[in-house]
Tab-separated table of C-alpha atoms and ligand atoms in Angstrom:
chain	number	residue	atom	x	y	z
A	348	UNK	CA	52.785	-36.586	-25.793
A	349	UNK	CA	55.690	-38.877	-26.321
A	350	UNK	CA	57.827	-37.675	-23.428
A	351	UNK	CA	59.359	-40.825	-21.930
A	352	UNK	CA	59.304	-39.364	-18.450
A	353	UNK	CA	55.519	-38.826	-18.650
A	354	UNK	CA	55.100	-42.282	-20.178
A	355	UNK	CA	57.107	-43.826	-17.355
A	356	UNK	CA	54.764	-42.123	-14.863
A	357	UNK	CA	51.694	-43.195	-16.709
A	358	UNK	CA	52.959	-46.841	-16.541
A	359	UNK	CA	53.067	-46.630	-12.729
A	360	UNK	CA	49.266	-45.882	-12.651
A	361	UNK	CA	48.195	-49.186	-14.201
A	362	UNK	CA	49.291	-52.812	-14.168
A	363	UNK	CA	52.418	-53.897	-15.962
A	364	UNK	CA	52.024	-54.152	-19.722
A	365	UNK	CA	48.918	-51.973	-19.759
A	366	UNK	CA	50.501	-49.070	-21.615
A	367	UNK	CA	51.251	-49.837	-25.251
A	368	UNK	CA	53.135	-47.667	-27.740
A	369	UNK	CA	53.935	-50.169	-30.529
A	370	UNK	CA	52.851	-49.083	-34.093
A	371	UNK	CA	50.275	-51.842	-34.416
A	372	UNK	CA	48.524	-50.942	-31.136
A	373	UNK	CA	48.578	-47.295	-31.927
A	374	UNK	CA	47.034	-47.997	-35.277
A	375	UNK	CA	44.378	-50.347	-33.902
A	376	UNK	CA	43.308	-48.426	-30.898
A	377	UNK	CA	43.647	-45.018	-32.339
A	378	UNK	CA	40.722	-45.262	-34.693
A	379	UNK	CA	37.057	-46.216	-35.030
A	380	UNK	CA	35.045	-47.319	-38.120
A	381	UNK	CA	35.620	-43.956	-39.966
A	382	UNK	CA	38.474	-43.632	-42.338
A	383	UNK	CA	38.723	-39.866	-42.639
A	384	UNK	CA	41.502	-39.085	-40.092
A	385	UNK	CA	44.684	-41.136	-39.801
A	386	UNK	CA	45.104	-42.438	-36.222
A	387	UNK	CA	48.087	-40.942	-34.436
A	388	UNK	CA	47.895	-41.546	-30.669
A	389	UNK	CA	51.038	-41.465	-28.560
A	390	UNK	CA	50.076	-44.348	-26.310
A	391	UNK	CA	47.247	-46.737	-25.355
A	392	UNK	CA	46.445	-47.252	-21.700
A	393	UNK	CA	44.251	-49.984	-20.330
A	394	UNK	CA	42.897	-49.221	-16.792
A	395	UNK	CA	41.302	-52.131	-14.846
A	396	UNK	CA	39.595	-50.042	-12.093
A	397	UNK	CA	37.824	-46.776	-11.474
A	398	UNK	CA	40.749	-45.782	-9.313
A	399	UNK	CA	43.129	-46.290	-12.175
A	400	UNK	CA	40.892	-44.179	-14.418
A	401	UNK	CA	40.967	-41.342	-11.837
A	402	UNK	CA	44.764	-41.539	-11.513
A	403	UNK	CA	45.072	-41.378	-15.336
A	404	UNK	CA	42.783	-38.348	-15.543
A	405	UNK	CA	44.635	-36.591	-12.694
A	406	UNK	CA	48.005	-37.350	-14.363
A	407	UNK	CA	46.582	-35.948	-17.716
A	408	UNK	CA	45.495	-32.749	-15.924
A	409	UNK	CA	48.877	-32.313	-14.301
A	410	UNK	CA	50.671	-32.666	-17.652
A	411	UNK	CA	47.889	-31.215	-19.926
A	412	UNK	CA	47.826	-34.513	-21.914
A	413	UNK	CA	44.702	-35.054	-24.064
A	414	UNK	CA	42.768	-38.297	-23.542
A	415	UNK	CA	40.520	-40.098	-26.007
A	416	UNK	CA	37.987	-42.750	-24.727
A	417	UNK	CA	37.955	-46.004	-26.671
A	418	UNK	CA	35.385	-48.730	-26.516
A	419	UNK	CA	34.462	-51.123	-29.300
A	420	UNK	CA	35.775	-48.635	-31.885
A	421	UNK	CA	32.649	-48.958	-34.032
A	422	UNK	CA	31.895	-45.270	-34.023
A	423	UNK	CA	30.966	-43.524	-37.322
A	424	UNK	CA	31.879	-39.920	-36.647
A	425	UNK	CA	35.535	-40.224	-35.629
A	426	UNK	CA	34.726	-39.422	-31.931
A	427	UNK	CA	37.022	-42.230	-30.834
A	428	UNK	CA	39.884	-41.326	-33.265
A	429	UNK	CA	43.138	-40.127	-31.715
A	430	UNK	CA	44.605	-38.049	-34.533
A	431	UNK	CA	46.866	-35.688	-32.618
A	432	UNK	CA	49.152	-37.572	-30.238
A	433	UNK	CA	46.549	-38.103	-27.582
A	434	UNK	CA	46.555	-40.938	-25.106
A	435	UNK	CA	43.869	-43.461	-25.831
A	436	UNK	CA	42.043	-44.883	-22.739
A	437	UNK	CA	40.667	-48.249	-23.681
A	438	UNK	CA	38.104	-50.054	-21.462
A	439	UNK	CA	38.828	-53.562	-22.856
A	440	UNK	CA	39.914	-54.685	-19.343
A	441	UNK	CA	36.873	-53.143	-17.574
A	442	UNK	CA	34.425	-55.503	-19.296
A	443	UNK	CA	32.577	-57.360	-16.552
A	444	UNK	CA	28.894	-57.530	-15.570
A	445	UNK	CA	29.119	-56.688	-11.882
A	446	UNK	CA	25.625	-57.157	-10.511
A	447	UNK	CA	22.021	-57.915	-11.537
A	448	UNK	CA	18.923	-56.917	-9.541
A	449	UNK	CA	15.827	-58.931	-10.479
A	450	UNK	CA	13.457	-56.577	-8.631
A	451	UNK	CA	14.798	-53.438	-10.317
A	452	UNK	CA	15.470	-55.333	-13.505
A	453	UNK	CA	18.858	-53.634	-13.663
A	454	UNK	CA	22.381	-54.788	-14.594
A	455	UNK	CA	25.518	-53.128	-13.364
A	456	UNK	CA	28.079	-53.041	-16.182
A	457	UNK	CA	31.637	-52.001	-16.543
A	458	UNK	CA	31.963	-49.745	-19.628
A	459	UNK	CA	33.830	-52.413	-21.656
A	460	UNK	CA	30.826	-54.851	-21.537
A	461	UNK	CA	29.960	-55.646	-25.206
A	462	UNK	CA	26.359	-54.777	-26.114
A	463	UNK	CA	25.660	-58.302	-27.329
A	464	UNK	CA	27.028	-59.616	-24.002
A	465	UNK	CA	24.451	-57.494	-22.121
A	466	UNK	CA	21.687	-58.624	-24.538
A	467	UNK	CA	22.567	-62.335	-23.908
A	468	UNK	CA	22.749	-61.741	-20.152
A	469	UNK	CA	19.319	-60.225	-20.246
A	470	UNK	CA	18.022	-63.151	-22.132
A	471	UNK	CA	19.433	-65.512	-19.584
A	472	UNK	CA	17.356	-63.732	-16.965
A	473	UNK	CA	14.286	-63.991	-19.143
A	474	UNK	CA	14.474	-60.287	-19.898
A	475	UNK	CA	15.487	-58.063	-22.833
A	476	UNK	CA	18.002	-55.275	-23.471
A	477	UNK	CA	16.173	-53.525	-26.271
A	478	UNK	CA	18.769	-51.278	-27.854
A	479	UNK	CA	20.151	-53.128	-30.973
A	480	UNK	CA	22.116	-52.147	-34.135
A	481	UNK	CA	24.482	-53.706	-36.627
A	482	UNK	CA	27.630	-53.296	-34.593
A	483	UNK	CA	26.201	-54.716	-31.269
A	484	UNK	CA	28.594	-57.664	-31.532
A	485	UNK	CA	31.652	-55.463	-30.924
A	486	UNK	CA	30.399	-52.133	-29.551
A	487	UNK	CA	30.783	-51.514	-25.818
A	488	UNK	CA	28.225	-50.176	-23.414
A	489	UNK	CA	30.474	-47.242	-22.520
A	490	UNK	CA	30.623	-46.135	-26.123
A	491	UNK	CA	26.913	-46.759	-26.589
A	492	UNK	CA	26.331	-44.359	-23.695
A	493	UNK	CA	28.894	-41.858	-25.050
A	494	UNK	CA	27.050	-41.745	-28.373
A	495	UNK	CA	23.535	-42.376	-27.095
A	496	UNK	CA	23.314	-45.222	-29.548
A	497	UNK	CA	20.036	-45.791	-31.308
A	498	UNK	CA	19.542	-48.492	-33.904
A	499	UNK	CA	16.677	-50.579	-35.106
A	500	UNK	CA	14.235	-50.683	-32.133
A	501	UNK	CA	14.075	-46.992	-31.278
A	502	UNK	CA	10.485	-46.677	-32.531
A	503	UNK	CA	9.293	-48.801	-29.571
A	504	UNK	CA	12.126	-48.591	-26.991
A	505	UNK	CA	13.890	-45.275	-27.615
A	506	UNK	CA	17.636	-44.557	-27.467
A	507	UNK	CA	20.297	-45.776	-25.060
A	508	UNK	CA	19.399	-42.755	-22.902
A	509	UNK	CA	16.116	-44.402	-21.966
A	510	UNK	CA	17.821	-47.465	-20.487
A	511	UNK	CA	20.518	-45.865	-18.187
A	512	UNK	CA	19.382	-46.129	-14.654
A	513	UNK	CA	22.543	-44.754	-13.198
A	514	UNK	CA	26.151	-43.824	-14.071
A	515	UNK	CA	29.506	-43.559	-12.317
A	516	UNK	CA	31.641	-41.129	-14.211
A	517	UNK	CA	35.156	-39.711	-13.749
A	518	UNK	CA	34.936	-36.053	-14.863
A	519	UNK	CA	37.619	-34.324	-16.899
A	520	UNK	CA	38.719	-32.852	-13.532
A	521	UNK	CA	39.288	-36.378	-12.182
A	522	UNK	CA	36.406	-36.446	-9.743
A	523	UNK	CA	34.263	-39.545	-9.350
A	524	UNK	CA	30.457	-38.808	-9.481
A	525	UNK	CA	27.698	-41.312	-8.914
A	526	UNK	CA	24.714	-40.093	-10.965
A	527	UNK	CA	21.086	-40.851	-10.211
A	528	UNK	CA	21.811	-43.842	-7.892
A	529	UNK	CA	19.750	-46.111	-10.297
A	530	UNK	CA	16.570	-44.470	-9.033
A	531	UNK	CA	13.382	-44.450	-11.180
A	532	UNK	CA	12.259	-41.250	-9.436
A	533	UNK	CA	14.784	-38.645	-8.274
A	534	UNK	CA	13.637	-35.078	-8.446
A	535	UNK	CA	16.695	-33.368	-6.740
A	536	UNK	CA	17.921	-30.836	-9.321
A	537	UNK	CA	19.737	-31.282	-12.693
A	538	UNK	CA	19.979	-34.865	-13.980
A	539	UNK	CA	23.746	-34.750	-14.632
A	540	UNK	CA	23.550	-38.397	-15.902
A	541	UNK	CA	21.819	-37.198	-19.070
A	542	UNK	CA	24.653	-34.705	-19.835
A	543	UNK	CA	27.167	-37.577	-20.005
A	544	UNK	CA	24.881	-39.621	-22.314
A	545	UNK	CA	25.784	-38.558	-25.838
A	546	UNK	CA	28.654	-36.330	-24.740
A	547	UNK	CA	31.093	-38.454	-26.856
A	548	UNK	CA	33.578	-38.545	-23.945
A	549	UNK	CA	34.087	-34.781	-23.902
A	550	UNK	CA	33.008	-34.378	-20.292
A	551	UNK	CA	34.641	-37.338	-18.700
A	552	UNK	CA	34.735	-41.206	-18.669
A	553	UNK	CA	31.789	-43.567	-18.047
A	554	UNK	CA	33.390	-46.016	-15.562
A	555	UNK	CA	30.213	-47.906	-14.504
A	556	UNK	CA	26.647	-48.021	-15.887
A	557	UNK	CA	23.502	-49.503	-14.385
A	558	UNK	CA	21.381	-50.449	-17.368
A	559	UNK	CA	17.624	-51.180	-17.219
A	560	UNK	CA	16.051	-54.292	-18.883
A	561	UNK	CA	12.604	-54.775	-20.246
A	562	UNK	CA	10.235	-57.779	-20.494
A	563	UNK	CA	11.113	-60.127	-23.259
A	564	UNK	CA	9.034	-59.519	-26.399
A	565	UNK	CA	6.670	-62.398	-27.450
A	566	UNK	CA	6.683	-64.044	-30.833
A	567	UNK	CA	8.333	-61.232	-32.736
A	568	UNK	CA	7.244	-61.314	-36.362
A	569	UNK	CA	8.614	-59.316	-39.308
A	570	UNK	CA	7.126	-58.298	-42.613
A	571	UNK	CA	9.046	-57.015	-45.664
A	572	UNK	CA	6.830	-55.052	-48.041
A	573	UNK	CA	7.947	-53.863	-51.531
A	574	UNK	CA	6.756	-50.310	-52.325
A	575	UNK	CA	6.683	-48.487	-55.730
A	576	UNK	CA	8.216	-45.291	-54.450
A	577	UNK	CA	9.398	-43.204	-51.454
A	578	UNK	CA	6.041	-41.576	-51.084
A	579	UNK	CA	4.285	-44.909	-50.325
A	580	UNK	CA	6.406	-45.754	-47.381
A	581	UNK	CA	4.968	-43.364	-44.869
A	582	UNK	CA	1.296	-44.161	-45.589
A	583	UNK	CA	2.318	-47.855	-44.901
A	584	UNK	CA	3.916	-46.808	-41.579
A	585	UNK	CA	0.806	-44.782	-40.684
A	586	UNK	CA	-1.524	-47.665	-41.552
A	587	UNK	CA	0.413	-50.229	-39.533
A	588	UNK	CA	1.089	-47.991	-36.617
A	589	UNK	CA	-2.623	-47.256	-36.323
A	590	UNK	CA	-3.284	-50.812	-35.571
A	591	UNK	CA	-0.109	-52.522	-34.278
A	592	UNK	CA	2.359	-51.631	-31.648
A	593	UNK	CA	5.400	-51.842	-33.920
A	594	UNK	CA	8.851	-52.722	-32.535
A	595	UNK	CA	10.592	-51.644	-35.740
A	596	UNK	CA	9.940	-49.912	-39.016
A	597	UNK	CA	12.947	-49.715	-41.321
A	598	UNK	CA	13.417	-49.121	-45.060
A	599	UNK	CA	16.021	-49.829	-47.717
A	600	UNK	CA	16.244	-49.179	-51.489
A	601	UNK	CA	16.477	-51.676	-54.363
A	602	UNK	CA	20.226	-50.845	-54.590
A	603	UNK	CA	20.607	-51.722	-50.987
A	604	UNK	CA	18.790	-55.040	-51.549
A	605	UNK	CA	20.944	-55.736	-54.679
A	606	UNK	CA	24.112	-55.375	-52.554
A	607	UNK	CA	22.774	-57.841	-49.921
A	608	UNK	CA	21.603	-60.376	-52.513
A	609	UNK	CA	24.993	-60.005	-54.164
A	610	UNK	CA	26.593	-61.592	-51.046
A	611	UNK	CA	24.913	-64.856	-52.001
A	612	UNK	CA	24.072	-65.833	-48.332
A	613	UNK	CA	20.759	-64.111	-47.861
A	614	UNK	CA	17.576	-65.159	-49.783
A	615	UNK	CA	15.468	-62.572	-51.549
A	616	UNK	CA	12.278	-61.784	-49.590
A	617	UNK	CA	9.984	-62.452	-52.661
A	618	UNK	CA	10.122	-62.459	-56.475
A	619	UNK	CA	8.850	-59.013	-57.281
A	620	UNK	CA	11.598	-56.372	-57.718
A	621	UNK	CA	10.547	-53.123	-56.085
A	622	UNK	CA	12.178	-49.616	-55.865
A	623	UNK	CA	11.925	-49.604	-52.022
A	624	UNK	CA	11.329	-52.024	-49.165
A	625	UNK	CA	9.864	-51.485	-45.725
A	626	UNK	CA	10.814	-53.958	-42.948
A	627	UNK	CA	8.418	-53.727	-40.004
A	628	UNK	CA	8.283	-55.887	-36.854
A	629	UNK	CA	5.677	-56.472	-34.120
A	630	UNK	CA	4.725	-58.998	-31.401
A	631	UNK	CA	2.239	-61.438	-32.832
A	632	UNK	CA	0.975	-62.247	-29.305
A	633	UNK	CA	-2.295	-63.748	-30.725
A	634	UNK	CA	-3.635	-65.174	-33.988
A	635	UNK	CA	-5.735	-62.005	-34.200
A	636	UNK	CA	-2.651	-59.720	-34.228
A	637	UNK	CA	-1.153	-61.754	-37.106
A	638	UNK	CA	-4.519	-61.597	-38.977
A	639	UNK	CA	-4.652	-57.776	-38.377
A	640	UNK	CA	-1.143	-57.542	-39.946
A	641	UNK	CA	-2.286	-59.508	-42.968
A	642	UNK	CA	-5.393	-57.441	-43.367
A	643	UNK	CA	-3.241	-54.317	-43.163
A	644	UNK	CA	-1.024	-55.758	-45.887
A	645	UNK	CA	-4.064	-56.334	-48.153
A	646	UNK	CA	-5.270	-52.803	-47.496
A	647	UNK	CA	-1.788	-51.337	-48.460
A	648	UNK	CA	-1.844	-53.420	-51.657
A	649	UNK	CA	-5.327	-52.159	-52.538
A	650	UNK	CA	-4.156	-48.557	-51.931
A	651	UNK	CA	-1.226	-49.147	-54.306
A	652	UNK	CA	1.311	-48.490	-51.522
A	653	UNK	CA	2.631	-52.069	-51.539
A	654	UNK	CA	3.433	-54.251	-54.586
A	655	UNK	CA	4.366	-57.451	-52.717
A	656	UNK	CA	5.301	-58.625	-49.287
A	657	UNK	CA	6.113	-61.500	-46.916
A	658	UNK	CA	5.636	-62.192	-43.251
A	659	UNK	CA	7.977	-64.357	-41.235
A	660	UNK	CA	6.565	-67.719	-40.167
A	661	UNK	CA	9.537	-68.905	-38.144
A	662	UNK	CA	12.445	-67.668	-36.116
A	663	UNK	CA	14.805	-68.537	-39.012
A	664	UNK	CA	12.701	-66.598	-41.527
A	665	UNK	CA	12.509	-63.644	-39.024
A	666	UNK	CA	16.347	-63.654	-38.867
A	667	UNK	CA	16.648	-63.926	-42.693
A	668	UNK	CA	14.361	-60.924	-43.150
A	669	UNK	CA	16.375	-58.859	-40.686
A	670	UNK	CA	19.590	-59.806	-42.554
A	671	UNK	CA	18.292	-57.785	-45.496
A	672	UNK	CA	18.548	-54.675	-43.336
A	673	UNK	CA	21.129	-55.395	-40.740
A	674	UNK	CA	23.803	-56.607	-43.223
A	675	UNK	CA	23.692	-53.308	-45.139
A	676	UNK	CA	26.182	-51.339	-43.262
A	677	UNK	CA	28.907	-54.042	-43.330
A	678	UNK	CA	28.126	-54.981	-46.863
A	679	UNK	CA	28.413	-51.524	-48.454
A	680	UNK	CA	31.490	-50.710	-46.417
A	681	UNK	CA	33.466	-52.372	-49.230
A	682	UNK	CA	32.565	-49.336	-51.411
A	683	UNK	CA	33.980	-46.809	-48.905
A	684	UNK	CA	30.664	-45.026	-48.608
A	685	UNK	CA	30.272	-41.403	-47.827
A	686	UNK	CA	27.678	-41.474	-45.079
A	687	UNK	CA	24.922	-39.174	-43.932
A	688	UNK	CA	22.828	-39.979	-40.895
A	689	UNK	CA	20.044	-37.382	-40.884
A	690	UNK	CA	16.724	-37.081	-39.248
A	691	UNK	CA	13.512	-34.997	-39.176
A	692	UNK	CA	10.240	-35.427	-37.461
A	693	UNK	CA	8.255	-38.347	-38.978
A	694	UNK	CA	5.583	-36.108	-40.583
A	695	UNK	CA	8.276	-34.252	-42.538
A	696	UNK	CA	9.937	-37.366	-43.956
A	697	UNK	CA	8.186	-37.520	-47.384
A	698	UNK	CA	8.932	-33.899	-48.354
A	699	UNK	CA	12.380	-34.120	-46.875
A	700	UNK	CA	13.186	-37.274	-48.717
A	701	UNK	CA	12.048	-35.749	-52.004
A	702	UNK	CA	14.191	-32.705	-51.556
A	703	UNK	CA	17.294	-34.734	-50.517
A	704	UNK	CA	16.837	-37.228	-53.261
A	705	UNK	CA	16.691	-34.454	-55.931
A	706	UNK	CA	19.851	-32.859	-54.572
A	707	UNK	CA	21.570	-36.275	-54.620
A	708	UNK	CA	20.482	-37.217	-58.134
A	709	UNK	CA	21.412	-33.693	-59.402
A	710	UNK	CA	24.855	-33.589	-57.813
A	711	UNK	CA	25.710	-37.347	-57.815
A	712	UNK	CA	24.385	-38.548	-61.240
A	713	UNK	CA	27.348	-40.841	-61.632
A	714	UNK	CA	27.552	-42.104	-58.105
A	715	UNK	CA	25.648	-45.169	-56.787
A	716	UNK	CA	23.368	-44.008	-53.940
A	717	UNK	CA	22.037	-46.450	-51.309
A	718	UNK	CA	19.267	-45.337	-49.027
A	719	UNK	CA	18.287	-47.182	-45.854
A	720	UNK	CA	17.471	-46.357	-42.279
A	721	UNK	CA	15.107	-46.136	-39.450
A	722	UNK	CA	12.342	-44.312	-41.290
A	723	UNK	CA	9.815	-45.015	-38.488
A	724	UNK	CA	11.696	-42.532	-36.295
A	725	UNK	CA	12.567	-40.132	-39.098
A	726	UNK	CA	16.172	-41.307	-39.399
A	727	UNK	CA	17.627	-41.825	-42.845
A	728	UNK	CA	21.041	-43.183	-43.826
A	729	UNK	CA	22.177	-41.799	-47.096
A	730	UNK	CA	25.234	-43.655	-48.410
A	731	UNK	CA	27.130	-42.595	-51.534
A	732	UNK	CA	29.277	-45.402	-52.795
A	733	UNK	CA	32.797	-44.684	-54.101
A	734	UNK	CA	33.315	-45.645	-57.819
A	735	UNK	CA	36.150	-48.198	-57.971
A	736	UNK	CA	38.223	-45.977	-60.348
A	737	UNK	CA	38.067	-42.934	-58.037
A	738	UNK	CA	40.558	-42.208	-55.241
A	739	UNK	CA	39.115	-41.885	-51.695
A	740	UNK	CA	40.335	-38.315	-51.318
A	741	UNK	CA	38.835	-37.139	-54.651
A	742	UNK	CA	35.607	-39.009	-53.809
A	743	UNK	CA	35.207	-37.517	-50.350
A	744	UNK	CA	35.989	-34.015	-51.700
A	745	UNK	CA	33.234	-34.410	-54.343
A	746	UNK	CA	30.716	-35.652	-51.740
A	747	UNK	CA	31.644	-32.837	-49.338
A	748	UNK	CA	30.606	-30.308	-51.988
A	749	UNK	CA	27.042	-31.383	-51.610
A	750	UNK	CA	27.096	-31.388	-47.804
A	751	UNK	CA	26.089	-27.691	-47.823
A	752	UNK	CA	22.931	-28.393	-49.847
A	753	UNK	CA	22.112	-31.524	-47.764
A	754	UNK	CA	22.580	-29.785	-44.443
A	755	UNK	CA	20.790	-26.598	-45.598
A	756	UNK	CA	17.799	-28.948	-46.357
A	757	UNK	CA	18.192	-30.569	-42.930
A	758	UNK	CA	18.105	-27.060	-41.431
A	759	UNK	CA	15.078	-26.109	-43.568
A	760	UNK	CA	13.182	-29.032	-42.125
A	761	UNK	CA	14.454	-28.335	-38.547
A	762	UNK	CA	16.252	-31.673	-38.648
A	763	UNK	CA	19.494	-33.128	-37.249
A	764	UNK	CA	22.720	-33.414	-39.195
A	765	UNK	CA	23.498	-36.457	-37.077
A	766	UNK	CA	20.527	-38.646	-35.901
A	767	UNK	CA	22.463	-41.383	-34.025
A	768	UNK	CA	26.115	-41.510	-35.132
A	769	UNK	CA	27.178	-38.399	-33.193
A	770	UNK	CA	29.219	-35.415	-34.323
A	771	UNK	CA	32.763	-36.472	-33.461
A	772	UNK	CA	35.104	-34.829	-35.990
A	773	UNK	CA	33.271	-35.746	-39.219
A	774	UNK	CA	30.228	-33.501	-38.445
A	775	UNK	CA	31.693	-30.810	-36.197
A	776	UNK	CA	32.019	-28.309	-38.968
A	777	UNK	CA	28.284	-28.585	-39.668
A	778	UNK	CA	27.031	-28.388	-36.007
A	779	UNK	CA	25.478	-24.920	-36.690
A	780	UNK	CA	23.080	-26.416	-39.135
A	781	UNK	CA	21.284	-28.181	-36.174
A	782	UNK	CA	22.304	-26.281	-33.109
A	783	UNK	CA	22.017	-22.445	-32.510
A	784	UNK	CA	25.077	-20.373	-31.608
A	785	UNK	CA	23.586	-19.840	-28.116
A	786	UNK	CA	23.202	-23.600	-27.643
A	787	UNK	CA	26.751	-24.168	-28.735
A	788	UNK	CA	28.003	-21.536	-26.340
A	789	UNK	CA	26.198	-23.192	-23.457
A	790	UNK	CA	27.453	-26.629	-24.403
A	791	UNK	CA	31.004	-25.271	-24.457
A	792	UNK	CA	30.353	-23.663	-21.026
A	793	UNK	CA	29.159	-27.054	-19.680
A	794	UNK	CA	32.304	-28.701	-21.043
A	795	UNK	CA	34.500	-26.116	-19.316
A	796	UNK	CA	32.825	-26.998	-15.969
A	797	UNK	CA	33.433	-30.715	-16.224
A	798	UNK	CA	36.757	-30.624	-18.156
A	799	UNK	CA	38.472	-27.327	-17.010
A	800	UNK	CA	41.779	-28.194	-18.713
A	801	UNK	CA	40.221	-29.389	-21.997
A	802	UNK	CA	41.877	-32.711	-21.859
A	803	UNK	CA	38.797	-34.772	-22.576
A	804	UNK	CA	38.592	-35.761	-26.229
A	805	UNK	CA	39.411	-32.297	-27.596
A	806	UNK	CA	38.358	-31.445	-31.122
A	807	UNK	CA	35.270	-33.701	-30.915
A	808	UNK	CA	31.713	-32.120	-31.202
A	809	UNK	CA	33.227	-28.641	-31.385
A	810	UNK	CA	35.705	-27.619	-34.077
A	811	UNK	CA	39.009	-26.432	-32.587
A	812	UNK	CA	39.026	-22.584	-32.133
B	1329	S2G	C1	22.454	-48.642	-39.576
B	1329	S2G	C2	24.854	-48.529	-39.112
B	1329	S2G	C3	25.981	-47.674	-39.523
B	1329	S2G	C4	25.803	-47.220	-40.939
B	1329	S2G	O1	22.736	-49.671	-40.244
B	1329	S2G	O2	21.363	-48.297	-39.120
B	1329	S2G	O3	23.308	-46.823	-38.172
B	1329	S2G	O4	26.247	-47.892	-41.834
B	1329	S2G	C5	23.594	-47.762	-39.227
B	1329	S2G	O5	25.225	-46.142	-41.260
B	1330	ZN	ZN1	21.293	-46.486	-38.082
């Protein structure tokens, strides 16, 4: 859409200066963190109110103009990429915390509230917003809801879906719906709120979200344990989970640690060099809990599952241990990684890991492979690093060759081709490895109900027909 008449009409729907078409804005707002599809929007529009969002959607329906929602643009599946002349709807100017209810422990947020802003607000109230991940400093609540963001605390607190008390959405038909009214109990038919969570903006726009908060955790304590191989990690999880209420159980490989230590700003956890590392966290509410953790560490060493380990003794050391895991995504981005974000049920992780690792080492003998992820909830991030002397296109083409084997293995273990990063455009061609044709047909029927003219983020989740 570049028709100047349509653009002129669009400008009347928002405040002056809130429709941009300059090349720099189109480039910046037309993309997310993926680099597979060149951004090519026709305009960026910045609504400041729900009414303006509704007017934009009604305008788009009248003129059959495709709209792409844009939040913090930290997505990893190109769900927020406008590659075909769409109009990007950015929520940068709908970024306020509107209300807080101490009794319900809920916060009413506009979609452009930064995740870290909500986390800090919760802390000021002596409470806790428990969904956390590497990009929380720039991701927006609207985008977190659109992708049902997961991250590092899912093992205890679940995904974003668990923390949405209520939503106001503008459907693809331009109607405003208030979903669930922030109620804890509400047995009045289909919970339409849940449809919009994880829909990647294909059903409509999240224009207001009431988020739930939890009590603040006490004396969070982390351990990093070095293990001799993949197979030792799950018995460690099982041993610790049997005794402690874990708030996190992550893992990363020696190659991942090497990239972090190469930064020069994060200390090594301990001297011993190990093939794999588990990072676990729990609330050391009493001396006894801390002693239980140390006893479990000793037990795992005796069993040969752990070679060495360290437990945080201070806030600073807790933060340093987390940097070993949380800095991975940004650190390896310098090697233009080909990313897989796959999951199976926890019991299947060991066999699944072995299968995937043998595929990877067979097909990628000359590529550097970095493993990390939220292994406590069965979610693995497999990152293949691009050799410096290889072009991006050749590298991605070589990696894509193995997708079939990787996703066939995911299918064999009844897993997901996208655990938390969503489908967007990067995974839409592989959807059938995780969803049946009947499910896909029903999902498309649901989309047709909420977005009858197909203007909402077309080409995302479902490949164009
Ligand atoms: C993580 C962040 C994105 C990535 O670090 O857990 O979900 O790099 C990731 O895969
Ligand atoms: Zn992750």
